[in-house]
């Protein structure tokens, strides 16, 4: 690797792995399949021609911006598409209902404060699951993956203003459901 070629850095993708894994896990509902999707996403990056990888890395050299914003958006887009491909394939091959493990639905209780935080977190996730799919995805990409509106637009194919509208409606609905007296 040379200083002039950040796209050749073998550690380039590592900072994005946890967020991609969380996102793929949400899309697929399980960690083992999510890890495969993330690894496939990374393999697709390294399979790109050198000039494409270079563009994904260099196009971010704007003062005040995340230096990896374009790369990050590209990775999330590929991850999303791969997860959808996996889900489609599995729907054709598996029954419609599958048992959900207790470990996924009932985390072990902790101290009182942690239990209260977990209850609130679970309530938000339940209400989030009731939102339309597009709103759920925008909320997860914004708050779980930390993507910008522009990056979310690139990942989902929405316009930047469409991302804002979905996010606004989702948060308004969640606030109303969490605080019905207000």
PDB file of C-alpha atoms in Angstrom:
ATOM      1  CA  UNK A   1       0.000   0.000   0.000  1.00  0.00           C
ATOM      2  CA  UNK A   2       1.174   3.506  -0.733  1.00  0.00           C
ATOM      3  CA  UNK A   3       0.084   6.798   0.770  1.00  0.00           C
ATOM      4  CA  UNK A   4      -1.382   7.759  -2.606  1.00  0.00           C
ATOM      5  CA  UNK A   5      -3.523   4.617  -2.784  1.00  0.00           C
ATOM      6  CA  UNK A   6      -5.874   4.398   0.220  1.00  0.00           C
ATOM      7  CA  UNK A   7      -8.009   1.895  -1.713  1.00  0.00           C
ATOM      8  CA  UNK A   8      -5.216  -0.674  -1.335  1.00  0.00           C
ATOM      9  CA  UNK A   9      -5.245  -0.513   2.489  1.00  0.00           C
ATOM     10  CA  UNK A  10      -6.243  -3.974   3.760  1.00  0.00           C
ATOM     11  CA  UNK A  11      -7.764  -2.363   6.894  1.00  0.00           C
ATOM     12  CA  UNK A  12      -9.878   0.109   4.911  1.00  0.00           C
ATOM     13  CA  UNK A  13     -13.184  -1.712   5.440  1.00  0.00           C
ATOM     14  CA  UNK A  14     -12.719  -2.764   9.070  1.00  0.00           C
ATOM     15  CA  UNK A  15     -14.208   0.430  10.605  1.00  0.00           C
ATOM     16  CA  UNK A  16     -17.462  -0.225   8.717  1.00  0.00           C
ATOM     17  CA  UNK A  17     -17.839  -3.890   9.650  1.00  0.00           C
ATOM     18  CA  UNK A  18     -19.826  -3.523  12.898  1.00  0.00           C
ATOM     19  CA  UNK A  19     -22.378  -1.117  11.401  1.00  0.00           C
ATOM     20  CA  UNK A  20     -22.790  -3.264   8.284  1.00  0.00           C
ATOM     21  CA  UNK A  21     -23.198  -6.381  10.418  1.00  0.00           C
ATOM     22  CA  UNK A  22     -25.867  -4.682  12.547  1.00  0.00           C
ATOM     23  CA  UNK A  23     -27.706  -3.526   9.411  1.00  0.00           C
ATOM     24  CA  UNK A  24     -27.510  -6.927   7.684  1.00  0.00           C
ATOM     25  CA  UNK A  25     -28.615  -8.632  10.899  1.00  0.00           C
ATOM     26  CA  UNK A  26     -31.677  -6.372  10.997  1.00  0.00           C
ATOM     27  CA  UNK A  27     -32.494  -7.143   7.368  1.00  0.00           C
ATOM     28  CA  UNK A  28     -32.013 -10.898   7.769  1.00  0.00           C
ATOM     29  CA  UNK A  29     -32.957 -11.393  11.411  1.00  0.00           C
ATOM     30  CA  UNK A  30     -29.887 -13.431  12.341  1.00  0.00           C
ATOM     31  CA  UNK A  31     -26.183 -12.889  12.799  1.00  0.00           C
ATOM     32  CA  UNK A  32     -24.626 -15.873  10.936  1.00  0.00           C
ATOM     33  CA  UNK A  33     -26.313 -14.966   7.646  1.00  0.00           C
ATOM     34  CA  UNK A  34     -25.549 -11.317   8.248  1.00  0.00           C
ATOM     35  CA  UNK A  35     -21.848 -12.055   8.634  1.00  0.00           C
ATOM     36  CA  UNK A  36     -21.886 -13.850   5.274  1.00  0.00           C
ATOM     37  CA  UNK A  37     -23.580 -10.858   3.634  1.00  0.00           C
ATOM     38  CA  UNK A  38     -21.002  -8.455   5.090  1.00  0.00           C
ATOM     39  CA  UNK A  39     -18.109 -10.649   3.968  1.00  0.00           C
ATOM     40  CA  UNK A  40     -19.647 -10.854   0.497  1.00  0.00           C
ATOM     41  CA  UNK A  41     -19.978  -7.052   0.502  1.00  0.00           C
ATOM     42  CA  UNK A  42     -16.279  -6.735   1.309  1.00  0.00           C
ATOM     43  CA  UNK A  43     -15.383  -9.306  -1.363  1.00  0.00           C
ATOM     44  CA  UNK A  44     -17.364  -7.306  -3.921  1.00  0.00           C
ATOM     45  CA  UNK A  45     -15.449  -4.175  -2.963  1.00  0.00           C
ATOM     46  CA  UNK A  46     -12.080  -5.875  -3.443  1.00  0.00           C
ATOM     47  CA  UNK A  47     -13.287  -7.375  -6.747  1.00  0.00           C
ATOM     48  CA  UNK A  48     -13.905  -3.881  -8.140  1.00  0.00           C
ATOM     49  CA  UNK A  49     -11.341  -2.536 -10.588  1.00  0.00           C
ATOM     50  CA  UNK A  50      -8.579  -0.481  -8.967  1.00  0.00           C
ATOM     51  CA  UNK A  51      -9.861   2.776 -10.436  1.00  0.00           C
ATOM     52  CA  UNK A  52     -13.369   2.163  -9.040  1.00  0.00           C
ATOM     53  CA  UNK A  53     -12.017   1.438  -5.558  1.00  0.00           C
ATOM     54  CA  UNK A  54      -9.813   4.519  -5.839  1.00  0.00           C
ATOM     55  CA  UNK A  55     -12.822   6.694  -6.796  1.00  0.00           C
ATOM     56  CA  UNK A  56     -14.851   5.386  -3.871  1.00  0.00           C
ATOM     57  CA  UNK A  57     -12.032   6.387  -1.534  1.00  0.00           C
ATOM     58  CA  UNK A  58     -10.889   9.651  -3.114  1.00  0.00           C
ATOM     59  CA  UNK A  59     -14.268  11.237  -3.812  1.00  0.00           C
ATOM     60  CA  UNK A  60     -14.614  11.936  -0.112  1.00  0.00           C
ATOM     61  CA  UNK A  61     -11.759  14.385   0.321  1.00  0.00           C
ATOM     62  CA  UNK A  62     -14.019  17.329   1.183  1.00  0.00           C
ATOM     63  CA  UNK A  63     -13.218  19.425   4.269  1.00  0.00           C
ATOM     64  CA  UNK A  64     -15.692  18.867   7.082  1.00  0.00           C
ATOM     65  CA  UNK A  65     -17.104  15.637   5.627  1.00  0.00           C
ATOM     66  CA  UNK A  66     -16.536  12.080   6.670  1.00  0.00           C
ATOM     67  CA  UNK A  67     -13.621  10.991   4.468  1.00  0.00           C
ATOM     68  CA  UNK A  68     -15.339   7.642   3.908  1.00  0.00           C
ATOM     69  CA  UNK A  69     -18.895   8.860   3.191  1.00  0.00           C
ATOM     70  CA  UNK A  70     -19.014   7.702  -0.437  1.00  0.00           C
ATOM     71  CA  UNK A  71     -17.383   4.378   0.391  1.00  0.00           C
ATOM     72  CA  UNK A  72     -19.751   3.923   3.344  1.00  0.00           C
ATOM     73  CA  UNK A  73     -22.822   4.590   1.191  1.00  0.00           C
ATOM     74  CA  UNK A  74     -21.546   2.156  -1.452  1.00  0.00           C
ATOM     75  CA  UNK A  75     -20.924  -0.547   1.167  1.00  0.00           C
ATOM     76  CA  UNK A  76     -24.396  -0.134   2.677  1.00  0.00           C
ATOM     77  CA  UNK A  77     -25.993  -0.269  -0.775  1.00  0.00           C
ATOM     78  CA  UNK A  78     -24.200  -3.497  -1.682  1.00  0.00           C
ATOM     79  CA  UNK A  79     -24.946  -4.958   1.762  1.00  0.00           C
ATOM     80  CA  UNK A  80     -28.636  -4.093   1.421  1.00  0.00           C
ATOM     81  CA  UNK A  81     -28.883  -5.611  -2.047  1.00  0.00           C
ATOM     82  CA  UNK A  82     -27.087  -8.805  -0.972  1.00  0.00           C
ATOM     83  CA  UNK A  83     -29.321  -9.161   2.100  1.00  0.00           C
ATOM     84  CA  UNK A  84     -32.426  -8.764  -0.071  1.00  0.00           C
ATOM     85  CA  UNK A  85     -31.048 -11.397  -2.474  1.00  0.00           C
ATOM     86  CA  UNK A  86     -30.475 -13.802   0.423  1.00  0.00           C
ATOM     87  CA  UNK A  87     -33.974 -13.164   1.809  1.00  0.00           C
ATOM     88  CA  UNK A  88     -35.572 -13.769  -1.598  1.00  0.00           C
ATOM     89  CA  UNK A  89     -33.677 -17.019  -2.042  1.00  0.00           C
ATOM     90  CA  UNK A  90     -34.597 -18.206   1.455  1.00  0.00           C
ATOM     91  CA  UNK A  91     -38.286 -17.400   0.985  1.00  0.00           C
ATOM     92  CA  UNK A  92     -38.347 -19.736  -1.986  1.00  0.00           C
ATOM     93  CA  UNK A  93     -36.627 -22.486  -0.027  1.00  0.00           C
ATOM     94  CA  UNK A  94     -38.029 -22.321   3.529  1.00  0.00           C
ATOM     95  CA  UNK A  95     -41.489 -22.536   5.089  1.00  0.00           C
ATOM     96  CA  UNK A  96     -43.288 -19.283   5.829  1.00  0.00           C
ATOM     97  CA  UNK A  97     -43.072 -19.718   9.598  1.00  0.00           C
ATOM     98  CA  UNK A  98     -39.909 -20.335  11.546  1.00  0.00           C
ATOM     99  CA  UNK A  99     -39.566 -20.518  15.329  1.00  0.00           C
ATOM    100  CA  UNK A 100     -37.990 -17.518  17.051  1.00  0.00           C
ATOM    101  CA  UNK A 101     -35.557 -18.338  19.833  1.00  0.00           C
ATOM    102  CA  UNK A 102     -36.202 -17.037  23.339  1.00  0.00           C
ATOM    103  CA  UNK A 103     -32.715 -15.489  23.327  1.00  0.00           C
ATOM    104  CA  UNK A 104     -33.754 -13.176  20.490  1.00  0.00           C
ATOM    105  CA  UNK A 105     -37.033 -12.060  22.079  1.00  0.00           C
ATOM    106  CA  UNK A 106     -36.256 -12.048  25.831  1.00  0.00           C
ATOM    107  CA  UNK A 107     -32.830 -10.711  26.784  1.00  0.00           C
ATOM    108  CA  UNK A 108     -31.569 -11.538  30.253  1.00  0.00           C
ATOM    109  CA  UNK A 109     -32.658  -8.912  32.829  1.00  0.00           C
ATOM    110  CA  UNK A 110     -30.005  -6.779  34.524  1.00  0.00           C
ATOM    111  CA  UNK A 111     -30.017  -4.078  37.212  1.00  0.00           C
ATOM    112  CA  UNK A 112     -33.136  -1.901  37.547  1.00  0.00           C
ATOM    113  CA  UNK A 113     -31.850   0.948  35.413  1.00  0.00           C
ATOM    114  CA  UNK A 114     -30.673  -1.396  32.673  1.00  0.00           C
ATOM    115  CA  UNK A 115     -34.006  -3.187  32.796  1.00  0.00           C
ATOM    116  CA  UNK A 116     -35.883   0.092  32.421  1.00  0.00           C
ATOM    117  CA  UNK A 117     -33.658   1.152  29.530  1.00  0.00           C
ATOM    118  CA  UNK A 118     -34.133  -2.241  27.902  1.00  0.00           C
ATOM    119  CA  UNK A 119     -37.918  -1.964  28.319  1.00  0.00           C
ATOM    120  CA  UNK A 120     -37.903   1.434  26.652  1.00  0.00           C
ATOM    121  CA  UNK A 121     -35.598   0.187  23.908  1.00  0.00           C
ATOM    122  CA  UNK A 122     -37.822  -2.847  23.312  1.00  0.00           C
ATOM    123  CA  UNK A 123     -40.937  -0.669  23.222  1.00  0.00           C
ATOM    124  CA  UNK A 124     -39.352   1.566  20.604  1.00  0.00           C
ATOM    125  CA  UNK A 125     -38.287  -1.451  18.524  1.00  0.00           C
ATOM    126  CA  UNK A 126     -41.809  -2.918  18.716  1.00  0.00           C
ATOM    127  CA  UNK A 127     -43.295   0.346  17.574  1.00  0.00           C
ATOM    128  CA  UNK A 128     -40.607   0.687  14.927  1.00  0.00           C
ATOM    129  CA  UNK A 129     -41.627  -2.719  13.569  1.00  0.00           C
ATOM    130  CA  UNK A 130     -45.169  -1.369  13.075  1.00  0.00           C
ATOM    131  CA  UNK A 131     -43.964   1.448  10.822  1.00  0.00           C
ATOM    132  CA  UNK A 132     -43.996   1.033   7.040  1.00  0.00           C
ATOM    133  CA  UNK A 133     -40.869  -0.730   5.751  1.00  0.00           C
ATOM    134  CA  UNK A 134     -39.427   2.402   4.107  1.00  0.00           C
ATOM    135  CA  UNK A 135     -39.722   4.375   7.359  1.00  0.00           C
ATOM    136  CA  UNK A 136     -38.174   1.534   9.374  1.00  0.00           C
ATOM    137  CA  UNK A 137     -35.223   1.317   7.037  1.00  0.00           C
ATOM    138  CA  UNK A 138     -34.584   5.074   7.080  1.00  0.00           C
ATOM    139  CA  UNK A 139     -34.716   5.174  10.902  1.00  0.00           C
ATOM    140  CA  UNK A 140     -32.340   2.219  11.224  1.00  0.00           C
ATOM    141  CA  UNK A 141     -29.871   3.615   8.699  1.00  0.00           C
ATOM    142  CA  UNK A 142     -29.913   7.015  10.414  1.00  0.00           C
ATOM    143  CA  UNK A 143     -29.733   5.976  14.063  1.00  0.00           C
ATOM    144  CA  UNK A 144     -28.204   2.498  14.051  1.00  0.00           C
ATOM    145  CA  UNK A 145     -25.771   2.901  11.162  1.00  0.00           C
ATOM    146  CA  UNK A 146     -25.209   6.655  11.571  1.00  0.00           C
ATOM    147  CA  UNK A 147     -25.599   7.442   7.874  1.00  0.00           C
ATOM    148  CA  UNK A 148     -26.320  10.944   6.594  1.00  0.00           C
ATOM    149  CA  UNK A 149     -29.494  11.770   4.659  1.00  0.00           C
ATOM    150  CA  UNK A 150     -27.475  11.754   1.438  1.00  0.00           C
ATOM    151  CA  UNK A 151     -25.971   8.354   2.201  1.00  0.00           C
ATOM    152  CA  UNK A 152     -29.400   6.964   3.101  1.00  0.00           C
ATOM    153  CA  UNK A 153     -30.734   8.306  -0.202  1.00  0.00           C
ATOM    154  CA  UNK A 154     -27.925   6.543  -2.069  1.00  0.00           C
ATOM    155  CA  UNK A 155     -28.566   3.266  -0.229  1.00  0.00           C
ATOM    156  CA  UNK A 156     -32.366   3.251  -0.569  1.00  0.00           C
ATOM    157  CA  UNK A 157     -32.847   5.007  -3.887  1.00  0.00           C
ATOM    158  CA  UNK A 158     -34.970   7.728  -2.273  1.00  0.00           C
ATOM    159  CA  UNK A 159     -34.309  11.426  -2.760  1.00  0.00           C
ATOM    160  CA  UNK A 160     -32.650  13.284   0.108  1.00  0.00           C
ATOM    161  CA  UNK A 161     -35.925  15.116   0.766  1.00  0.00           C
ATOM    162  CA  UNK A 162     -37.760  11.778   0.640  1.00  0.00           C
ATOM    163  CA  UNK A 163     -35.425  10.492   3.344  1.00  0.00           C
ATOM    164  CA  UNK A 164     -36.276  13.550   5.442  1.00  0.00           C
ATOM    165  CA  UNK A 165     -40.007  13.047   4.946  1.00  0.00           C
ATOM    166  CA  UNK A 166     -39.846   9.352   5.882  1.00  0.00           C
ATOM    167  CA  UNK A 167     -37.702  10.134   8.919  1.00  0.00           C
ATOM    168  CA  UNK A 168     -39.977  12.982  10.033  1.00  0.00           C
ATOM    169  CA  UNK A 169     -43.135  10.861   9.786  1.00  0.00           C
ATOM    170  CA  UNK A 170     -41.479   7.887  11.487  1.00  0.00           C
ATOM    171  CA  UNK A 171     -40.201   9.942  14.425  1.00  0.00           C
ATOM    172  CA  UNK A 172     -43.510  11.775  14.783  1.00  0.00           C
ATOM    173  CA  UNK A 173     -45.371   8.455  14.898  1.00  0.00           C
ATOM    174  CA  UNK A 174     -42.906   6.956  17.389  1.00  0.00           C
ATOM    175  CA  UNK A 175     -43.126  10.026  19.658  1.00  0.00           C
ATOM    176  CA  UNK A 176     -46.927   9.902  19.621  1.00  0.00           C
ATOM    177  CA  UNK A 177     -46.935   6.192  20.422  1.00  0.00           C
ATOM    178  CA  UNK A 178     -44.360   6.511  23.208  1.00  0.00           C
ATOM    179  CA  UNK A 179     -46.027   9.591  24.790  1.00  0.00           C
ATOM    180  CA  UNK A 180     -49.750   9.286  24.035  1.00  0.00           C
ATOM    181  CA  UNK A 181     -50.647  12.041  26.561  1.00  0.00           C
ATOM    182  CA  UNK A 182     -48.635  14.688  24.635  1.00  0.00           C
TER     183      UNK A 182
END
